[in-house]
Each structure stands twice: as structure tokens, then as C-alpha cells.
Tab-separated table of C-alpha atoms in Angstrom:
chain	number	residue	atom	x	y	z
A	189	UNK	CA	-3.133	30.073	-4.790
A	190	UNK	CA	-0.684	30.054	-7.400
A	191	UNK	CA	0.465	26.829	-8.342
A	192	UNK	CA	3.561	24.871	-6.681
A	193	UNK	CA	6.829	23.849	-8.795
A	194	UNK	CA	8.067	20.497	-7.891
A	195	UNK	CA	10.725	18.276	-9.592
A	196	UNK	CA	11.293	14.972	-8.821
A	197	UNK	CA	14.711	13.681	-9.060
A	198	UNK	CA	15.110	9.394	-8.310
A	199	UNK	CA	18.136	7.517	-8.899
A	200	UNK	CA	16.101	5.132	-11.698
A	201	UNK	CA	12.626	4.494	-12.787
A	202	UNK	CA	12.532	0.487	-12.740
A	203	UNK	CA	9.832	-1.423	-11.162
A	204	UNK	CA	10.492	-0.464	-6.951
A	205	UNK	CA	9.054	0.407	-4.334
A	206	UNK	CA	10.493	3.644	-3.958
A	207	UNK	CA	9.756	4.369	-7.977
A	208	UNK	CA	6.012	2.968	-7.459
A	209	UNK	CA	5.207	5.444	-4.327
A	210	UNK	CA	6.206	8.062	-6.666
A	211	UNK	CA	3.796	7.108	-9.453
A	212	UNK	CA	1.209	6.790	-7.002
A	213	UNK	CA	1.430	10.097	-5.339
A	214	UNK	CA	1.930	11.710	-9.242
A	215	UNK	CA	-0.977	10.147	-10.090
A	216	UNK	CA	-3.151	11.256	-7.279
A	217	UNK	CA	-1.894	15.089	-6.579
A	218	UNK	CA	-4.108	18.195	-7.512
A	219	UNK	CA	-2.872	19.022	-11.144
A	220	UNK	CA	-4.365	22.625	-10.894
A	221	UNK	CA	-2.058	23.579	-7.400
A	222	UNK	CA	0.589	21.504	-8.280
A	223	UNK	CA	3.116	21.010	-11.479
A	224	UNK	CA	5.550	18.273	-11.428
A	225	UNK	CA	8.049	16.963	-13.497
A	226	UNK	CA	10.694	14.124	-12.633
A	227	UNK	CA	14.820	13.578	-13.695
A	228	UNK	CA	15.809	10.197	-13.386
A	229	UNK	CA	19.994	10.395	-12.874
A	230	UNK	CA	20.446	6.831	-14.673
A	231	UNK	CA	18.182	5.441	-18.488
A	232	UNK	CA	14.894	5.419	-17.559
A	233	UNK	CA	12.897	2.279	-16.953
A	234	UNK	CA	9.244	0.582	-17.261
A	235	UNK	CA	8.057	3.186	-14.697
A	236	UNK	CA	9.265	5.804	-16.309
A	237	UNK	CA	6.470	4.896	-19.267
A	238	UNK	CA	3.645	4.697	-16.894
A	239	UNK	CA	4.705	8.422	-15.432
A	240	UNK	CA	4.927	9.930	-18.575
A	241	UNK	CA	1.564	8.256	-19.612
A	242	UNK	CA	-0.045	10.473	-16.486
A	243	UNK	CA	1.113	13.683	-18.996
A	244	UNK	CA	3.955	14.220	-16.667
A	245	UNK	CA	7.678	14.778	-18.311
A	246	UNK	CA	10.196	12.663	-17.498
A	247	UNK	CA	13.987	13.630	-18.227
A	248	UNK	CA	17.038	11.552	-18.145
A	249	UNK	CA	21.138	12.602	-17.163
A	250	UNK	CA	22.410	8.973	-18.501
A	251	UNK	CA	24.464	8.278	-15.505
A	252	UNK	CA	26.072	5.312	-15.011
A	253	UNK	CA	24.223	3.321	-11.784
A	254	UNK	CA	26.596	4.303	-8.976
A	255	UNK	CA	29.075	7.069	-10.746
A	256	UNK	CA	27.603	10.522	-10.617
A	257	UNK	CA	30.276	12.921	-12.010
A	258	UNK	CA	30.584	16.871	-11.977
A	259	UNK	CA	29.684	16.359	-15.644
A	260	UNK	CA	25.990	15.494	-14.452
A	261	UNK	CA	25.638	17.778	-11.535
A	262	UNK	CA	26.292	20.345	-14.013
A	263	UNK	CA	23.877	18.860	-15.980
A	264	UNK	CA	21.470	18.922	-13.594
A	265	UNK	CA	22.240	22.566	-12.005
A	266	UNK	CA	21.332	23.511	-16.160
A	267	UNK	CA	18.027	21.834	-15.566
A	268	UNK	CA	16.898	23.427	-12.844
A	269	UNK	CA	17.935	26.813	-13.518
A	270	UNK	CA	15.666	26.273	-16.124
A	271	UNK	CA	12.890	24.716	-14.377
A	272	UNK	CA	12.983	26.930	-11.624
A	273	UNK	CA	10.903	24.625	-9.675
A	274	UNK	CA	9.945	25.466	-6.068
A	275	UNK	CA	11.025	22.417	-4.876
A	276	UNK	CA	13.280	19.848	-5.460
A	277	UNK	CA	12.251	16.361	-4.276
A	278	UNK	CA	14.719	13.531	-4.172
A	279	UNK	CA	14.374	10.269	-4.097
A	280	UNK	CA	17.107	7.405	-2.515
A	281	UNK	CA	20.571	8.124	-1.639
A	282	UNK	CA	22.324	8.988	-4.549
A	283	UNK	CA	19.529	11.120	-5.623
A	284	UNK	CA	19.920	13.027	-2.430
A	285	UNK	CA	23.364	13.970	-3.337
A	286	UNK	CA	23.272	14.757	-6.410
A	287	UNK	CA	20.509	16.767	-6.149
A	288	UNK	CA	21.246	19.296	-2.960
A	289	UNK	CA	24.377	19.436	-4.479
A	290	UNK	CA	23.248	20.747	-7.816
A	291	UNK	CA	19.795	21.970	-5.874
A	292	UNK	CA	22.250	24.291	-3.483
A	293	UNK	CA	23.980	25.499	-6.594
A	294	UNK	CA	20.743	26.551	-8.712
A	295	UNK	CA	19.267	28.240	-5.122
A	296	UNK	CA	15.837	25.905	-5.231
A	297	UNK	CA	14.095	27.626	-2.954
A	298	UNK	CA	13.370	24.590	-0.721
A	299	UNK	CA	14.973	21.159	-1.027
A	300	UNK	CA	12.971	17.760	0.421
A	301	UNK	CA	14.963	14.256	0.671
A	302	UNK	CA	12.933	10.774	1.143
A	303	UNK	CA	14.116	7.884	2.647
A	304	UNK	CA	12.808	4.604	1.633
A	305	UNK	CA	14.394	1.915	4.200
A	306	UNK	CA	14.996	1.074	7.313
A	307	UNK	CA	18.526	-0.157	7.013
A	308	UNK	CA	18.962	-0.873	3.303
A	309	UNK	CA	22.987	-0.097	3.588
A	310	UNK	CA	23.440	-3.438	5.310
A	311	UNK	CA	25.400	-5.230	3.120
A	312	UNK	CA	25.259	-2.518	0.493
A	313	UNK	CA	28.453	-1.958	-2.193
A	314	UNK	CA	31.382	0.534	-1.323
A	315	UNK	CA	30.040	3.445	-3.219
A	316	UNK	CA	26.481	3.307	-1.756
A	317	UNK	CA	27.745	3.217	1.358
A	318	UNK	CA	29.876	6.450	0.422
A	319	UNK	CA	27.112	8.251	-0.602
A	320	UNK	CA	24.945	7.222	2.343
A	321	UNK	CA	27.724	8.643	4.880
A	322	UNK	CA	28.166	11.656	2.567
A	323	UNK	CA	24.137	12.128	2.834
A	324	UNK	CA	24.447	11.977	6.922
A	325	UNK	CA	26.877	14.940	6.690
A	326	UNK	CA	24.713	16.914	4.791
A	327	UNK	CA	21.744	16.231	6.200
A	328	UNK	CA	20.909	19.745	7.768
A	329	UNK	CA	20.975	21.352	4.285
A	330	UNK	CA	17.765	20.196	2.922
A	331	UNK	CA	14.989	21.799	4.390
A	332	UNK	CA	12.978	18.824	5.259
A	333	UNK	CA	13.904	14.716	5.539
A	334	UNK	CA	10.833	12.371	4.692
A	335	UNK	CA	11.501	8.713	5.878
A	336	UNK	CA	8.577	6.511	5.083
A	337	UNK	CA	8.722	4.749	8.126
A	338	UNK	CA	9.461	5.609	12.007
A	339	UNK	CA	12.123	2.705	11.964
A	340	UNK	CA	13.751	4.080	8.571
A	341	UNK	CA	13.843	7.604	10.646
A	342	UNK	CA	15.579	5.741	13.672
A	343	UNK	CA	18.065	4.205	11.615
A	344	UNK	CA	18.914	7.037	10.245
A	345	UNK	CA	19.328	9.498	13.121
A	346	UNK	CA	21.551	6.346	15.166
A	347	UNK	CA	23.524	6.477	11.665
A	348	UNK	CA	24.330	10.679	12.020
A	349	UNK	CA	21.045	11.895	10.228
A	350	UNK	CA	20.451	15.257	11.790
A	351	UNK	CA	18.259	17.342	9.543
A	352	UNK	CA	16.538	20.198	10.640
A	353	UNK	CA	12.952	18.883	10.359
A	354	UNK	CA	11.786	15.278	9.767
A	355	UNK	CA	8.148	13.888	8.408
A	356	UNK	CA	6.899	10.368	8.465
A	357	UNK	CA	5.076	9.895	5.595
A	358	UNK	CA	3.905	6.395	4.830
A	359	UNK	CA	3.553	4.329	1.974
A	360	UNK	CA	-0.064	4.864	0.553
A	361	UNK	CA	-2.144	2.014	-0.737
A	362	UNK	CA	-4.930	2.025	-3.602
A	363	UNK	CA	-7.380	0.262	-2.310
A	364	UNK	CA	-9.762	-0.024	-5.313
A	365	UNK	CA	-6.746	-2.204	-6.540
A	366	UNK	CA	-6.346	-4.306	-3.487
A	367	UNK	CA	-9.708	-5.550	-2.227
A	368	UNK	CA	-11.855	-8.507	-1.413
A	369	UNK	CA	-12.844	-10.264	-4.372
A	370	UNK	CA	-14.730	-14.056	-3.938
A	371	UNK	CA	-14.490	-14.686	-7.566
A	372	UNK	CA	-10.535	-14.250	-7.141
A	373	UNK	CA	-10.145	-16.357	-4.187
A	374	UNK	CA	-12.443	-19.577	-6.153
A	375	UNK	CA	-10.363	-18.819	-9.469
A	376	UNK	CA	-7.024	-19.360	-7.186
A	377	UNK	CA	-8.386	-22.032	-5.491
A	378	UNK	CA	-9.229	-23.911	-8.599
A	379	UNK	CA	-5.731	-23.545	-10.399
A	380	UNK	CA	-3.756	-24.385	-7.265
A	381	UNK	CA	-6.302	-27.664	-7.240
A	382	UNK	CA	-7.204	-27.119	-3.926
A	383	UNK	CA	-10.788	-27.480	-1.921
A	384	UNK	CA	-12.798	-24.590	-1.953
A	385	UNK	CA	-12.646	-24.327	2.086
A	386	UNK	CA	-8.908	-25.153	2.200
A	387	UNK	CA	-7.097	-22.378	4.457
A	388	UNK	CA	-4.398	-20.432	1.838
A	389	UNK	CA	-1.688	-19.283	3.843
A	390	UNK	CA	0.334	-16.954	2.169
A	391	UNK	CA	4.216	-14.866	1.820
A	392	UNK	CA	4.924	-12.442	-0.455
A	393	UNK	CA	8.519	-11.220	-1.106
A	394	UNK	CA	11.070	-11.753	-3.130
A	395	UNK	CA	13.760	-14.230	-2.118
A	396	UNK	CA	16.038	-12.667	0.262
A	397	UNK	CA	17.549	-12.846	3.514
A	398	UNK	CA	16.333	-10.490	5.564
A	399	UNK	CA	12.579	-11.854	4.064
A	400	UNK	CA	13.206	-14.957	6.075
A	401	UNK	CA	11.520	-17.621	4.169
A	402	UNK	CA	13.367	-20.223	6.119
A	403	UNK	CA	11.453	-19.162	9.636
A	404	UNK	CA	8.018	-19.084	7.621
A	405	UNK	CA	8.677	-22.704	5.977
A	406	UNK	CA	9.711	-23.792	9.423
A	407	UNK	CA	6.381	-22.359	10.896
A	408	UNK	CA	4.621	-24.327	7.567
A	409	UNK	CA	6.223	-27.859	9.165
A	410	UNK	CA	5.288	-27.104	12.643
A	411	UNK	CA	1.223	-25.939	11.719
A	412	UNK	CA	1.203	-28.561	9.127
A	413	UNK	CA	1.037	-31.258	12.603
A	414	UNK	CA	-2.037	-29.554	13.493
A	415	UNK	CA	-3.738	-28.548	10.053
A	416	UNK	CA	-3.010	-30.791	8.003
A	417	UNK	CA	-5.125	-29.506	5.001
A	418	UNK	CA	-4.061	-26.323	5.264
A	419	UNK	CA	-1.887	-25.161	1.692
A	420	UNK	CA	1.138	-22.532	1.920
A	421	UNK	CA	1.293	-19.922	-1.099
A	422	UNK	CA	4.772	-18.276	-1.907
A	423	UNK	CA	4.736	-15.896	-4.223
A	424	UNK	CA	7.996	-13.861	-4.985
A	425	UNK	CA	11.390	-13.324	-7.372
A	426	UNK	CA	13.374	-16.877	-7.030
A	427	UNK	CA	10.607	-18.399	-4.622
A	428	UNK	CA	10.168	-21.451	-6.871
A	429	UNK	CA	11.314	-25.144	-6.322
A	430	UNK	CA	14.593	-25.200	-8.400
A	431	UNK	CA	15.659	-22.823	-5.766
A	432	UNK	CA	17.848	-25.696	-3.739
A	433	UNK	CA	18.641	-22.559	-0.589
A	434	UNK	CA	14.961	-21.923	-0.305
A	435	UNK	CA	13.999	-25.370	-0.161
A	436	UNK	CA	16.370	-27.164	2.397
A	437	UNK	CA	14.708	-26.747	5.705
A	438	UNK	CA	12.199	-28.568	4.010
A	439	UNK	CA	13.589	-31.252	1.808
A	440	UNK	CA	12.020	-34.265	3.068
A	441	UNK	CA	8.942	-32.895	4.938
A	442	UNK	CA	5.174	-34.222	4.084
A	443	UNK	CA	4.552	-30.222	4.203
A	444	UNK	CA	6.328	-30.269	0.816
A	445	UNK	CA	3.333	-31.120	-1.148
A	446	UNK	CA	1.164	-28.572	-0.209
A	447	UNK	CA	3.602	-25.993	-0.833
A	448	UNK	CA	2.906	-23.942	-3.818
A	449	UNK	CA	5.603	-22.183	-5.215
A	450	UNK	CA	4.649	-19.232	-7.836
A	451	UNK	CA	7.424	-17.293	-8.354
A	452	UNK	CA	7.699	-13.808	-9.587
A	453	UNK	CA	3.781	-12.855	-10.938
A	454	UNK	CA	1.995	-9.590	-11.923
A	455	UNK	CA	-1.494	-10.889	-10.548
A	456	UNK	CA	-0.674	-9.975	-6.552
A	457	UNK	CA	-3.944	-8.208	-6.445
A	458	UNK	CA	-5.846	-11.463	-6.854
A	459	UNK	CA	-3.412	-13.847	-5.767
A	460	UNK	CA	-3.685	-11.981	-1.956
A	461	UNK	CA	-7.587	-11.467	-1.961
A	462	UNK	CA	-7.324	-15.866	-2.130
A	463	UNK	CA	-5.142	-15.704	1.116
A	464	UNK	CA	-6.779	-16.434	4.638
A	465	UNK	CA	-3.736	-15.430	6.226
A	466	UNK	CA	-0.886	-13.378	5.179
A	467	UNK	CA	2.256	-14.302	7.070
A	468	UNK	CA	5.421	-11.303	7.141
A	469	UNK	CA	8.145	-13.300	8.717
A	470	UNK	CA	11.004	-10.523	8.067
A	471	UNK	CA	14.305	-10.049	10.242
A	472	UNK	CA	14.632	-6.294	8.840
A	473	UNK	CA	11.314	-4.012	7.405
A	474	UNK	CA	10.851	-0.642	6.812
A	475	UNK	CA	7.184	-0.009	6.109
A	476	UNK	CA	6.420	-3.009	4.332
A	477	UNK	CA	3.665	-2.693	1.008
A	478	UNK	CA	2.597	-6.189	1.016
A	479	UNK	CA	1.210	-6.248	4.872
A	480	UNK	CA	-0.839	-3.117	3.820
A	481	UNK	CA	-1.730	-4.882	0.500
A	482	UNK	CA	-3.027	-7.415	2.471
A	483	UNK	CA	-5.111	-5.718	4.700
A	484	UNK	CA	-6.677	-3.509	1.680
A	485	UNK	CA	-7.897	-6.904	0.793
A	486	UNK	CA	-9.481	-7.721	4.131
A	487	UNK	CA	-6.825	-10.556	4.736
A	488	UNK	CA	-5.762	-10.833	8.547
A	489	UNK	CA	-1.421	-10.699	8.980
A	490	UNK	CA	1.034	-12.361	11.310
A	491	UNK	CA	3.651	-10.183	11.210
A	492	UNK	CA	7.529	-10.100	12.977
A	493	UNK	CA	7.759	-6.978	15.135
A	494	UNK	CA	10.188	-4.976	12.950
A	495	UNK	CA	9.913	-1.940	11.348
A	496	UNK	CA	7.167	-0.501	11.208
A	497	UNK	CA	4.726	-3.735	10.887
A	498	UNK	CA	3.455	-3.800	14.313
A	499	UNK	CA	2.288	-0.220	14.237
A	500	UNK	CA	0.277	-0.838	10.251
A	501	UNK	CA	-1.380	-4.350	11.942
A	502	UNK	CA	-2.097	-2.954	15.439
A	503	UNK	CA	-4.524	-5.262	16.723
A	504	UNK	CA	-6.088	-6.047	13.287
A	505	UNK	CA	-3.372	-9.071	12.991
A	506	UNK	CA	-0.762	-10.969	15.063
A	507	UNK	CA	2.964	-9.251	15.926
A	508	UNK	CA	5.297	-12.505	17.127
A	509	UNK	CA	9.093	-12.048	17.528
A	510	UNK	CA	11.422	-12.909	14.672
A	511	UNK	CA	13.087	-15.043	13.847
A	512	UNK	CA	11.238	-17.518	16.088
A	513	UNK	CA	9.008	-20.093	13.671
A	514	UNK	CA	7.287	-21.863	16.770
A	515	UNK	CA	5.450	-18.075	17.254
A	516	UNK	CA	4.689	-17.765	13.955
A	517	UNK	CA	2.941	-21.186	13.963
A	518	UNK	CA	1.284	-20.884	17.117
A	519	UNK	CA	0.051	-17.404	16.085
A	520	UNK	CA	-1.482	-19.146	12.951
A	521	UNK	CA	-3.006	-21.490	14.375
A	522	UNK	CA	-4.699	-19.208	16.765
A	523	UNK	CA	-6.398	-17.540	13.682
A	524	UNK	CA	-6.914	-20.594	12.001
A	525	UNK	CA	-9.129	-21.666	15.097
A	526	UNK	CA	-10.858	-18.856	15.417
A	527	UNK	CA	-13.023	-19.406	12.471
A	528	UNK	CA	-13.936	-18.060	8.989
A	529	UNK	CA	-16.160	-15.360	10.571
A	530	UNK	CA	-13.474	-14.207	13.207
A	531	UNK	CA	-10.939	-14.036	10.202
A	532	UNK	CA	-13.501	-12.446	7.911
A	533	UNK	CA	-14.418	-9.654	11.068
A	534	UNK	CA	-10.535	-9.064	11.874
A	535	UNK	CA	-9.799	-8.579	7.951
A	536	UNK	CA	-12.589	-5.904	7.609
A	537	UNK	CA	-10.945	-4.111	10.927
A	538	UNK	CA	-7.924	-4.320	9.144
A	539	UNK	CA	-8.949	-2.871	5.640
A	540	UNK	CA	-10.413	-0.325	7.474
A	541	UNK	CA	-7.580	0.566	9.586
A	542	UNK	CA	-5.807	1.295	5.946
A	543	UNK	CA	-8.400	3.217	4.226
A	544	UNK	CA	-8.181	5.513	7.806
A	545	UNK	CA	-4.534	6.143	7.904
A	546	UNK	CA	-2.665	4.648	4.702
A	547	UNK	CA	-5.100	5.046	1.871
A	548	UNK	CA	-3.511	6.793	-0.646
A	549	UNK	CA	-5.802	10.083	-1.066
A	550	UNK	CA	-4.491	10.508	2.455
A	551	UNK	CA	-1.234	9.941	1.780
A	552	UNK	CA	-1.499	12.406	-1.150
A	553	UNK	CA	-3.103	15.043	1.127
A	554	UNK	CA	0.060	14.758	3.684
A	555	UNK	CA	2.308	15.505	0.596
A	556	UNK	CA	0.627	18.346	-0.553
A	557	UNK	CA	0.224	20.218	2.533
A	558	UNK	CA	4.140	19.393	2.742
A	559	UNK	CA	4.563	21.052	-0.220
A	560	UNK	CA	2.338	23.435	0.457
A	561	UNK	CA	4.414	24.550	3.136
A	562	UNK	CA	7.370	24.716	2.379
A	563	UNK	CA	6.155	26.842	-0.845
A	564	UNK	CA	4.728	29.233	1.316
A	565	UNK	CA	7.274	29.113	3.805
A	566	UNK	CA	10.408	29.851	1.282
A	567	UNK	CA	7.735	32.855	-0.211
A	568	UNK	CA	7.368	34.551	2.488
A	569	UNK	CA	11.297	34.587	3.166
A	570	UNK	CA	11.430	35.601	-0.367
């Protein structure tokens, strides 16, 4: 089989969740049936470092975040007519249209977009929200849409998305990196000061609206009547105390000093394996990484029923409404009742529902046959 072309064009190769997926599958794809290479439209980031570090080139236009210009898509056409890849993958919005733009222009044989959200345009600037209508239009030229969720690839058709084939293809999760690991949950344990069988309830997000920290401390208060020696872990960009927005609903609670406030950290790995419960209490989710982070590490979720959340948990976890902190609290202390071992059983079932459908390797495969298929399928036309 001779070996498929594919270039990767994202909008910018800082630390995301659409820019880690991409590492991830680059790192696990067949090197001898596939070649890839990847064009980053703005200056290249941290990520871009760790790609290039797989042996995998990594190009720049120098675009200005938000103001692509005929300037680059000329740019870009130059590139491609020189790759002469394939297949032209982009990555996010802007990415999109600059690249089946240029894509169109160099005749790539086949062109795939992927979507990364669920509804990320909410509240998003002027020119996003440009591109994203401009995207909608143009939707039927690419040969295939990915959205990484079934909720992102509702959004999208209810927003004018009409391509002519779509593909689901989830996050995938490394679950050599996410795992069980005693020796991480007593290490946590002993810096946070707590007892060794104290239950370590935990959120991890960054601090945003639509992450809802406000429901989950409001579910702390009401669980903290109940259990009173259970400990709440937040771990996140601007989840720390001087953070006067994030800590009003709970100014002058008793539930206050078994809060533990972490902030932004690059030890998640360990920091989740010391959870007993991992708690999602999101208004608005896509697919979300840390619920399947998670449950790679055998840790049980309650989870608001958006996105795609209920469908990664199934009946591995707990799905409450959102929005609704009297659920969430009654959900934990359902689990928190049940026991160590019915935690510890129900966390296995969960890691194993990952390494089933959302390992990576699998997630790989699903790529490659995507690929694969479209290679073969713009051949044969050929």
C-alpha cells in the first residue's frame, strides 16, 4: 500500500485540547502507511516542540491570531503545491477556512475538517464568529466533517453545517498515563494533610462559566452536612482562593476549610488517581478529557448530562441534571455510601469502558482507516 500524504493545518500549537489530540494521534499513527507534516497559521507554541520532537515537521505562516489575509492563503496554496499531500486535515475554525480555501485552490485531492466543541462560539469575538458562519456555508466542500463529539455534530448541523459526510471521532486517552496508582493517592493525601481514608472529591477545569464551579461548591456545602470529613480538591487555571468570584457562594461556610484549592498544575495524572470521586458539574461540554482521564484512572464520575458525558460514563458513574447542586450532592453521597469496594468495582468498569471504546490505539485506528479511505477513494477517481 503506498503510503498516505497528510498535512495538518491548526490555527496554533499552544497547550489545548484540540492541539493535544493532534499530538496524540501523530504520535500513535503507522509511520510506514502514513507521512504527516503540520502548518500552524499563527507562531508556533510549546506543542509545536513536542510534535517536532516525534521527527514530524512543523511549518509556520506567521499570521496574526484572528487576521488571515490573501497574503497567507497564498502562502499556504505555495505549500501545498509543494507538498502535494493527499489530504489536508484542518484543525478549528479558522483553520478550516483557510485551508479549503487554499486546499480548493492547490486541488488536494481530499480535504477533512475537525470540530472540537460543542458550542464554543457562545460568547466568541466578532471575527470568530465570521469565520464560523463562513465555515457553515462551505461546509459541503470538504469531503468529510469530523466533530469529536455527537453534541459538537448537533450544534453544528442546528447552526447550518451540512457537509456531505460526517464522522464522530472521539477524543482518545493514553491510558498508561492515566491509571491507578496507590503510591499517588498516599503522596496526595499526605501533602494535602489529610487522613489516609479521607474521601477526595475532586473538579478539574479551568475557571470558567460554563465549568460551573459555583453548582459543585454548592453541592460541597450541602454533602459537607452529611460527610463531614470528606475534603474537596479543585484543581484548574484561576481555581485558587484569591479568586473573590469563585469563592462567594462559599464565603462563610465551615466547608471552607476542607477546600483545597491547587490551581493550575502539570501533575493531573497523579493528582486524579488520589480522587474517590470525580465530579463534572458543566452547563455546556463537548466530549470532555478530564471525565475520560478519570475513568483511565479507575475513579468513578458524577457528571451533568451535557454533551457527550452521559454517553463516556454510561452506567460506570452518575449523570444528574445541571445546574442543580442538590443532585450533584445527593448523587455523591450515594457513592460515598456505597463503600470503598463498590467505588473501587465501578472505577474498574469504568477504566475499562475507556480502554474498549476511547483508548487511544483505537482512536488512532478510526483515523487511519479515515484516511485510508478517503486516499483510496480520491485514487480511484483519479
Amino acid at each position: 500500500m503506498r503510503t498516505v500524504k497528510v498535512v495538518h493545518l491548526i490555527t496554533g500549537l499552544n497547550v489545548g485540547g484540540a492541539e493535544t489530540m493532534l499530538y496524540k494521534l501523530l504520535s500513535g499513527m503507522d509511520r510506514e502507511r502514513f507521512e504527516n507534516s503540520v502548518i500552524s497559521l499563527i507562531a508556533p507554541g510549546l506543542m509545536a516542540k513536542r510534535i517536532e520532537a516525534l521527527g514530524i515537521p512543523v511549518l509556520s505562516l506567521g499570521m496574526m491570531r484572528g487576521r488571515p489575509t490573501p497574503g497567507h492563503i497564498w502562502q499556504l496554496y505555495r505549500l501545498l503545491r509543494h507538498e502535494r499531500p493527499d489530504i489536508l486535515q484542518t484543525w478549528m475554525y479558522h483553520a478550516d477556512l483557510t485551508g479549503i480555501i487554499a486546499g480548493r485552490l492547490a486541488r488536494v485531492p481530499a480535504i477533512a475538517w475537525n470540530l472540537r466543541c460543542s458550542d464554543c462560539v457562545v460568547g466568541a469575538s466578532r471575527t470568530t464568529m465570521w469565520t464560523f458562519q463562513a465555515c457553515a456555508r462551505l461546509s459541503r466542500w470538504p469531503q468529510v466533517v469530523i466533530a469529536n463529539s455527537e453534541a459538537g455534530r448537533r450544534f453544528h448541523t442546528s447552526r447550518g453545517y451540512h457537509p456531505r459526510r460526517w464522522a464522530v471521532l472521539p477524543n482518545g486517552f493514553d491510558l498508561d498515563l492515566f491509571k491507578p496508582d496507590d503510591i499517588a493517592r498516599r503522596e496526595v493525601r499526605n501533602e494535602l494533610e489529610l487522613p489516609p481514608d479521607a474521601p477526595l472529591i475532586g473538579i478539574v477545569a479551568r475557571y470558567d462559566p460554563p465549568k460551573d464551579h459555583a453548582t459543585f461548591l454548592r453541592a460541597a456545602m450541602m454533602l459537607s452536612e452529611r460527610h463531614p470529613e470528606a475534603h474537596f480538591l479543585l484543581v484548574g487555571k484561576d481555581v485558587i482562593s484569591s479568586n473573590a468570584e469563585l469563592m462567594e457562594p462559599i464565603r462563610s461556610h465551615p466547608v471552607r476549610e476542607r477546600l483545597h484549592l491547587l490551581g493550575e498544575r502539570q501533575d493531573v495524572p497523579r493528582l486524579m488517581a488520589a480522587l474517590d470521586i470525580l465530579v463534572s458539574s458543566s452547563s455546556s461540554e463537548g466530549f470532555p478529557n478530564v471525565i475520560g482521564e478519570a475513568m483511565c484512572c479507575a475513579v468513578p464520575c458524577v457528571v451533568t448530562g451535557v454533551g457527550d458525558s452521559a454517553e463516556m460514563v454510561s452506567d460506570t458513574g452518575i449523570v444528574v441534571p445541571p445546574r442543580d447542586p442538590a443532585a450533584i450532592a445527593h448523587a455523591l453521597n450515594s457513592l460515598l455510601e456505597s463503600g470503598p469496594a463498590s467505588r473501587r468495582n465501578l472505577g474498574l468498569a469504568a477504566r475499562e469502558r475507556v480502554q474498549a471504546r476511547y483508548s487511544l490505539p483505537v482512536i488512532v485506528r478510526r483515523y487511519e482507516e479515515l484516511y485510508t479511505t478517503l486516499a483510496n477513494s480520491t485514487r480511484a477517481k483519479g
